[in-house]
Amino acid sequence: LVAQALASLVTGARLVVSGPPFTAAAYAGALAEHRVTSSSLTPFMVRRLVAAGWRPAPALRMLTVGGEALPPALTGRLLERGPDLELYLTYGLTEAGPRVATLAAHREPAHRHGSVGRALDGVAVSVRDPGADGVGELLVASDTVLRRKVGVEEGRASACFAGPGRIATGDLFRLDGDGYLWFRGRLSDFVVTG
């Protein structure tokens, strides 16, 4: 949502934000009412849409999905239901400024639909302490990464800093030989509700 809102401000687009609870019918209604051309959803919302048999509205030309990994089967279903739809799977976090990687799923073969793509221009990624399976903590370096935490004791905040202009995400990834990032989990558990 952060990247989508910033993009709308930069391009002069009108931003429409709908509130909870999310339903396929309300979403379809908002798309039609406001003639939305670009939308951003989470995988939770995509699962609900696919289960309800949703198809993209004619005006919708681009959909981004982020917030967590989208299962490849859902990516395939979205592409089947909207063959002209540009579908971007994204990975980012506020501390990284906020976007790290994007996969243009509509341009990629199905075997890459489980990836979040390659790092954006100006963003460097690496995997710290990869295991035998190549999975380790993702490190992100760019001019836009978090520099310090306001109101947090320096010792408590330092865990995310991996060097100047570089942060440790707390997310586990595999980085393949072509530079594609594959999300595999988190270093610590957290709860997602709704």
mmCIF file of C-alpha atoms in Angstrom:
data_model
loop_
_atom_site.group_PDB
_atom_site.id
_atom_site.type_symbol
_atom_site.label_atom_id
_atom_site.label_comp_id
_atom_site.label_asym_id
_atom_site.label_seq_id
_atom_site.Cartn_x
_atom_site.Cartn_y
_atom_site.Cartn_z
ATOM 1 C CA LEU A 1 0.000 0.000 0.000
ATOM 2 C CA VAL A 2 2.853 2.409 0.778
ATOM 3 C CA ALA A 3 4.440 2.034 -2.674
ATOM 4 C CA GLN A 4 1.026 2.252 -4.374
ATOM 5 C CA ALA A 5 0.123 5.446 -2.489
ATOM 6 C CA LEU A 6 3.500 7.040 -3.243
ATOM 7 C CA ALA A 7 3.165 6.118 -6.917
ATOM 8 C CA SER A 8 -0.282 7.718 -7.111
ATOM 9 C CA LEU A 9 1.061 10.948 -5.599
ATOM 10 C CA VAL A 10 4.027 11.063 -7.980
ATOM 11 C CA THR A 11 1.924 10.361 -11.093
ATOM 12 C CA GLY A 12 -1.028 12.562 -10.133
ATOM 13 C CA ALA A 13 -3.434 9.630 -10.026
ATOM 14 C CA ARG A 14 -6.513 9.608 -7.823
ATOM 15 C CA LEU A 15 -6.139 7.226 -4.876
ATOM 16 C CA VAL A 16 -9.146 5.173 -3.742
ATOM 17 C CA VAL A 17 -8.792 3.356 -0.412
ATOM 18 C CA SER A 18 -11.566 1.047 0.720
ATOM 19 C CA GLY A 19 -11.947 -0.076 4.295
ATOM 20 C CA PRO A 20 -12.510 -3.429 5.925
ATOM 21 C CA PRO A 21 -14.015 -5.904 5.811
ATOM 22 C CA PHE A 22 -12.745 -7.003 2.418
ATOM 23 C CA THR A 23 -15.264 -8.821 0.227
ATOM 24 C CA ALA A 24 -15.076 -9.762 -3.435
ATOM 25 C CA ALA A 25 -18.395 -7.997 -4.139
ATOM 26 C CA ALA A 26 -17.349 -4.729 -2.466
ATOM 27 C CA TYR A 27 -13.998 -4.789 -4.255
ATOM 28 C CA ALA A 28 -15.615 -5.405 -7.656
ATOM 29 C CA GLY A 29 -18.082 -2.592 -6.922
ATOM 30 C CA ALA A 30 -15.305 -0.139 -6.017
ATOM 31 C CA LEU A 31 -13.357 -1.025 -9.163
ATOM 32 C CA ALA A 32 -16.406 -0.400 -11.340
ATOM 33 C CA GLU A 33 -17.626 2.724 -9.527
ATOM 34 C CA HIS A 34 -14.251 4.483 -9.650
ATOM 35 C CA ARG A 35 -13.067 2.964 -12.969
ATOM 36 C CA VAL A 36 -9.894 1.797 -11.261
ATOM 37 C CA THR A 37 -7.020 1.026 -13.632
ATOM 38 C CA SER A 38 -4.418 -0.055 -11.065
ATOM 39 C CA SER A 39 -5.000 -1.868 -7.796
ATOM 40 C CA SER A 40 -2.943 -3.356 -4.993
ATOM 41 C CA LEU A 41 -3.979 -6.353 -2.887
ATOM 42 C CA THR A 42 -2.592 -8.827 -0.376
ATOM 43 C CA PRO A 43 -2.582 -12.605 -0.946
ATOM 44 C CA PHE A 44 -5.346 -12.888 1.686
ATOM 45 C CA MET A 45 -7.556 -10.726 -0.542
ATOM 46 C CA VAL A 46 -6.556 -12.618 -3.686
ATOM 47 C CA ARG A 47 -7.569 -15.934 -2.080
ATOM 48 C CA ARG A 48 -11.015 -14.469 -1.364
ATOM 49 C CA LEU A 49 -11.371 -13.130 -4.898
ATOM 50 C CA VAL A 50 -10.376 -16.404 -6.543
ATOM 51 C CA ALA A 51 -12.726 -18.379 -4.269
ATOM 52 C CA ALA A 52 -15.589 -16.055 -5.286
ATOM 53 C CA GLY A 53 -14.899 -16.572 -9.014
ATOM 54 C CA TRP A 54 -13.768 -12.969 -9.527
ATOM 55 C CA ARG A 55 -12.644 -11.726 -12.937
ATOM 56 C CA PRO A 56 -10.887 -8.376 -13.498
ATOM 57 C CA ALA A 57 -13.074 -5.408 -14.441
ATOM 58 C CA PRO A 58 -12.525 -4.117 -18.005
ATOM 59 C CA ALA A 59 -10.848 -0.892 -16.816
ATOM 60 C CA LEU A 60 -8.358 -2.720 -14.579
ATOM 61 C CA ARG A 61 -5.056 -3.003 -16.422
ATOM 62 C CA MET A 62 -2.621 -3.630 -13.556
ATOM 63 C CA LEU A 63 -2.715 -5.502 -10.255
ATOM 64 C CA THR A 64 0.066 -5.675 -7.676
ATOM 65 C CA VAL A 65 0.107 -8.278 -4.927
ATOM 66 C CA GLY A 66 2.345 -7.931 -1.896
ATOM 67 C CA GLY A 67 2.521 -8.244 1.856
ATOM 68 C CA GLU A 68 3.413 -11.939 1.818
ATOM 69 C CA ALA A 69 4.212 -14.589 -0.799
ATOM 70 C CA LEU A 70 1.452 -15.459 -3.261
ATOM 71 C CA PRO A 71 1.238 -19.205 -3.957
ATOM 72 C CA PRO A 72 2.072 -19.963 -7.619
ATOM 73 C CA ALA A 73 -1.331 -21.631 -8.175
ATOM 74 C CA LEU A 74 -3.092 -18.364 -7.290
ATOM 75 C CA THR A 75 -0.787 -16.432 -9.615
ATOM 76 C CA GLY A 76 -1.780 -18.814 -12.402
ATOM 77 C CA ARG A 77 -5.480 -18.415 -11.659
ATOM 78 C CA LEU A 78 -5.256 -14.622 -11.733
ATOM 79 C CA LEU A 79 -3.451 -14.726 -15.067
ATOM 80 C CA GLU A 80 -6.025 -17.154 -16.512
ATOM 81 C CA ARG A 81 -8.915 -14.934 -15.414
ATOM 82 C CA GLY A 82 -7.299 -11.749 -16.717
ATOM 83 C CA PRO A 83 -5.161 -12.628 -19.748
ATOM 84 C CA ASP A 84 -4.617 -8.929 -20.546
ATOM 85 C CA LEU A 85 -3.910 -8.005 -16.913
ATOM 86 C CA GLU A 86 -0.426 -6.890 -15.889
ATOM 87 C CA LEU A 87 0.262 -8.793 -12.668
ATOM 88 C CA TYR A 88 3.150 -7.762 -10.429
ATOM 89 C CA LEU A 89 4.180 -9.755 -7.366
ATOM 90 C CA THR A 90 6.107 -7.534 -4.997
ATOM 91 C CA TYR A 91 8.336 -7.797 -1.967
ATOM 92 C CA GLY A 92 9.275 -4.936 0.255
ATOM 93 C CA LEU A 93 9.294 -3.601 3.758
ATOM 94 C CA THR A 94 9.135 -0.110 5.141
ATOM 95 C CA GLU A 95 12.725 -0.298 6.406
ATOM 96 C CA ALA A 96 13.955 -0.971 2.854
ATOM 97 C CA GLY A 97 12.401 2.150 1.409
ATOM 98 C CA PRO A 98 9.785 0.323 0.791
ATOM 99 C CA ARG A 99 10.062 -1.823 -2.384
ATOM 100 C CA VAL A 100 12.863 -4.365 -2.833
ATOM 101 C CA ALA A 101 11.830 -6.669 -5.680
ATOM 102 C CA THR A 102 9.070 -7.167 -8.227
ATOM 103 C CA LEU A 103 8.120 -10.041 -10.511
ATOM 104 C CA ALA A 104 6.177 -9.124 -13.656
ATOM 105 C CA ALA A 105 4.289 -12.438 -13.507
ATOM 106 C CA HIS A 106 2.476 -11.835 -16.794
ATOM 107 C CA ARG A 107 5.870 -11.836 -18.577
ATOM 108 C CA GLU A 108 7.417 -14.792 -16.737
ATOM 109 C CA PRO A 109 7.114 -18.546 -17.268
ATOM 110 C CA ALA A 110 4.964 -20.435 -14.765
ATOM 111 C CA HIS A 111 8.005 -21.977 -13.039
ATOM 112 C CA ARG A 112 8.895 -18.510 -11.699
ATOM 113 C CA HIS A 113 5.433 -17.670 -10.314
ATOM 114 C CA GLY A 114 6.578 -18.641 -6.799
ATOM 115 C CA SER A 115 9.238 -15.924 -6.861
ATOM 116 C CA VAL A 116 8.972 -12.243 -5.937
ATOM 117 C CA GLY A 117 11.291 -11.375 -8.828
ATOM 118 C CA ARG A 118 14.635 -9.656 -8.941
ATOM 119 C CA ALA A 119 15.869 -6.680 -6.968
ATOM 120 C CA LEU A 120 14.903 -3.302 -8.382
ATOM 121 C CA ASP A 121 17.475 -0.981 -9.918
ATOM 122 C CA GLY A 122 19.511 0.662 -7.168
ATOM 123 C CA VAL A 123 18.791 -2.165 -4.703
ATOM 124 C CA ALA A 124 21.378 -4.831 -3.909
ATOM 125 C CA VAL A 125 20.398 -8.057 -2.179
ATOM 126 C CA SER A 126 22.345 -10.898 -0.660
ATOM 127 C CA VAL A 127 21.615 -13.895 1.550
ATOM 128 C CA ARG A 128 23.371 -14.096 4.909
ATOM 129 C CA ASP A 129 24.480 -17.481 6.238
ATOM 130 C CA PRO A 130 22.743 -19.654 3.623
ATOM 131 C CA GLY A 131 22.179 -23.268 4.569
ATOM 132 C CA ALA A 132 22.770 -26.273 2.326
ATOM 133 C CA ASP A 133 19.470 -25.419 0.587
ATOM 134 C CA GLY A 134 20.699 -21.878 -0.157
ATOM 135 C CA VAL A 135 18.176 -20.315 2.240
ATOM 136 C CA GLY A 136 19.330 -17.547 4.577
ATOM 137 C CA GLU A 137 18.383 -14.110 5.841
ATOM 138 C CA LEU A 138 17.876 -11.502 3.136
ATOM 139 C CA LEU A 139 20.101 -8.421 3.370
ATOM 140 C CA VAL A 140 19.097 -5.294 1.441
ATOM 141 C CA ALA A 141 21.325 -2.366 0.508
ATOM 142 C CA SER A 142 20.151 0.858 -1.145
ATOM 143 C CA ASP A 143 20.127 4.616 -0.708
ATOM 144 C CA THR A 144 16.619 4.396 0.768
ATOM 145 C CA VAL A 145 17.065 1.872 3.596
ATOM 146 C CA LEU A 146 16.362 2.788 7.202
ATOM 147 C CA ARG A 147 19.215 4.741 8.774
ATOM 148 C CA ARG A 148 18.095 4.704 12.394
ATOM 149 C CA LYS A 149 15.057 4.100 14.565
ATOM 150 C CA VAL A 150 13.564 7.093 16.328
ATOM 151 C CA GLY A 151 12.661 6.599 19.983
ATOM 152 C CA VAL A 152 14.267 3.145 20.241
ATOM 153 C CA GLU A 153 17.353 2.447 22.326
ATOM 154 C CA GLU A 154 20.323 2.020 20.012
ATOM 155 C CA GLY A 155 21.171 -1.474 21.301
ATOM 156 C CA ARG A 156 17.620 -2.727 20.703
ATOM 157 C CA ALA A 157 17.430 -1.220 17.209
ATOM 158 C CA SER A 158 20.791 -2.494 15.994
ATOM 159 C CA ALA A 159 19.612 -6.006 15.083
ATOM 160 C CA CYS A 160 18.261 -4.841 11.719
ATOM 161 C CA PHE A 161 21.395 -2.921 10.721
ATOM 162 C CA ALA A 162 23.906 -5.020 8.765
ATOM 163 C CA GLY A 163 26.283 -2.197 7.827
ATOM 164 C CA PRO A 164 26.109 1.292 6.330
ATOM 165 C CA GLY A 165 23.137 1.515 3.980
ATOM 166 C CA ARG A 166 22.312 -2.153 4.541
ATOM 167 C CA ILE A 167 19.627 -3.836 6.626
ATOM 168 C CA ALA A 168 18.819 -7.371 7.684
ATOM 169 C CA THR A 169 15.171 -8.074 6.848
ATOM 170 C CA GLY A 170 14.450 -10.980 9.192
ATOM 171 C CA ASP A 171 13.026 -12.773 6.141
ATOM 172 C CA LEU A 172 14.404 -16.042 4.815
ATOM 173 C CA PHE A 173 15.036 -16.240 1.072
ATOM 174 C CA ARG A 174 16.805 -18.279 -1.546
ATOM 175 C CA LEU A 175 18.520 -16.270 -4.288
ATOM 176 C CA ASP A 176 18.856 -18.288 -7.496
ATOM 177 C CA GLY A 177 21.585 -18.015 -10.124
ATOM 178 C CA ASP A 178 19.447 -15.685 -12.265
ATOM 179 C CA GLY A 179 18.918 -13.249 -9.376
ATOM 180 C CA TYR A 180 15.321 -14.245 -8.570
ATOM 181 C CA LEU A 181 14.280 -14.125 -4.907
ATOM 182 C CA TRP A 182 12.267 -16.992 -3.409
ATOM 183 C CA PHE A 183 10.619 -16.284 -0.044
ATOM 184 C CA ARG A 184 10.935 -19.189 2.415
ATOM 185 C CA GLY A 185 9.777 -17.789 5.777
ATOM 186 C CA ARG A 186 10.807 -15.567 8.663
ATOM 187 C CA LEU A 187 13.466 -15.832 11.320
ATOM 188 C CA SER A 188 10.860 -15.204 14.014
ATOM 189 C CA ASP A 189 7.174 -15.909 14.246
ATOM 190 C CA PHE A 190 4.480 -13.258 14.208
ATOM 191 C CA VAL A 191 0.716 -13.275 13.999
ATOM 192 C CA VAL A 192 -1.274 -11.970 11.029
ATOM 193 C CA THR A 193 -4.984 -11.395 11.667
ATOM 194 C CA GLY A 194 -7.676 -10.547 9.146
#
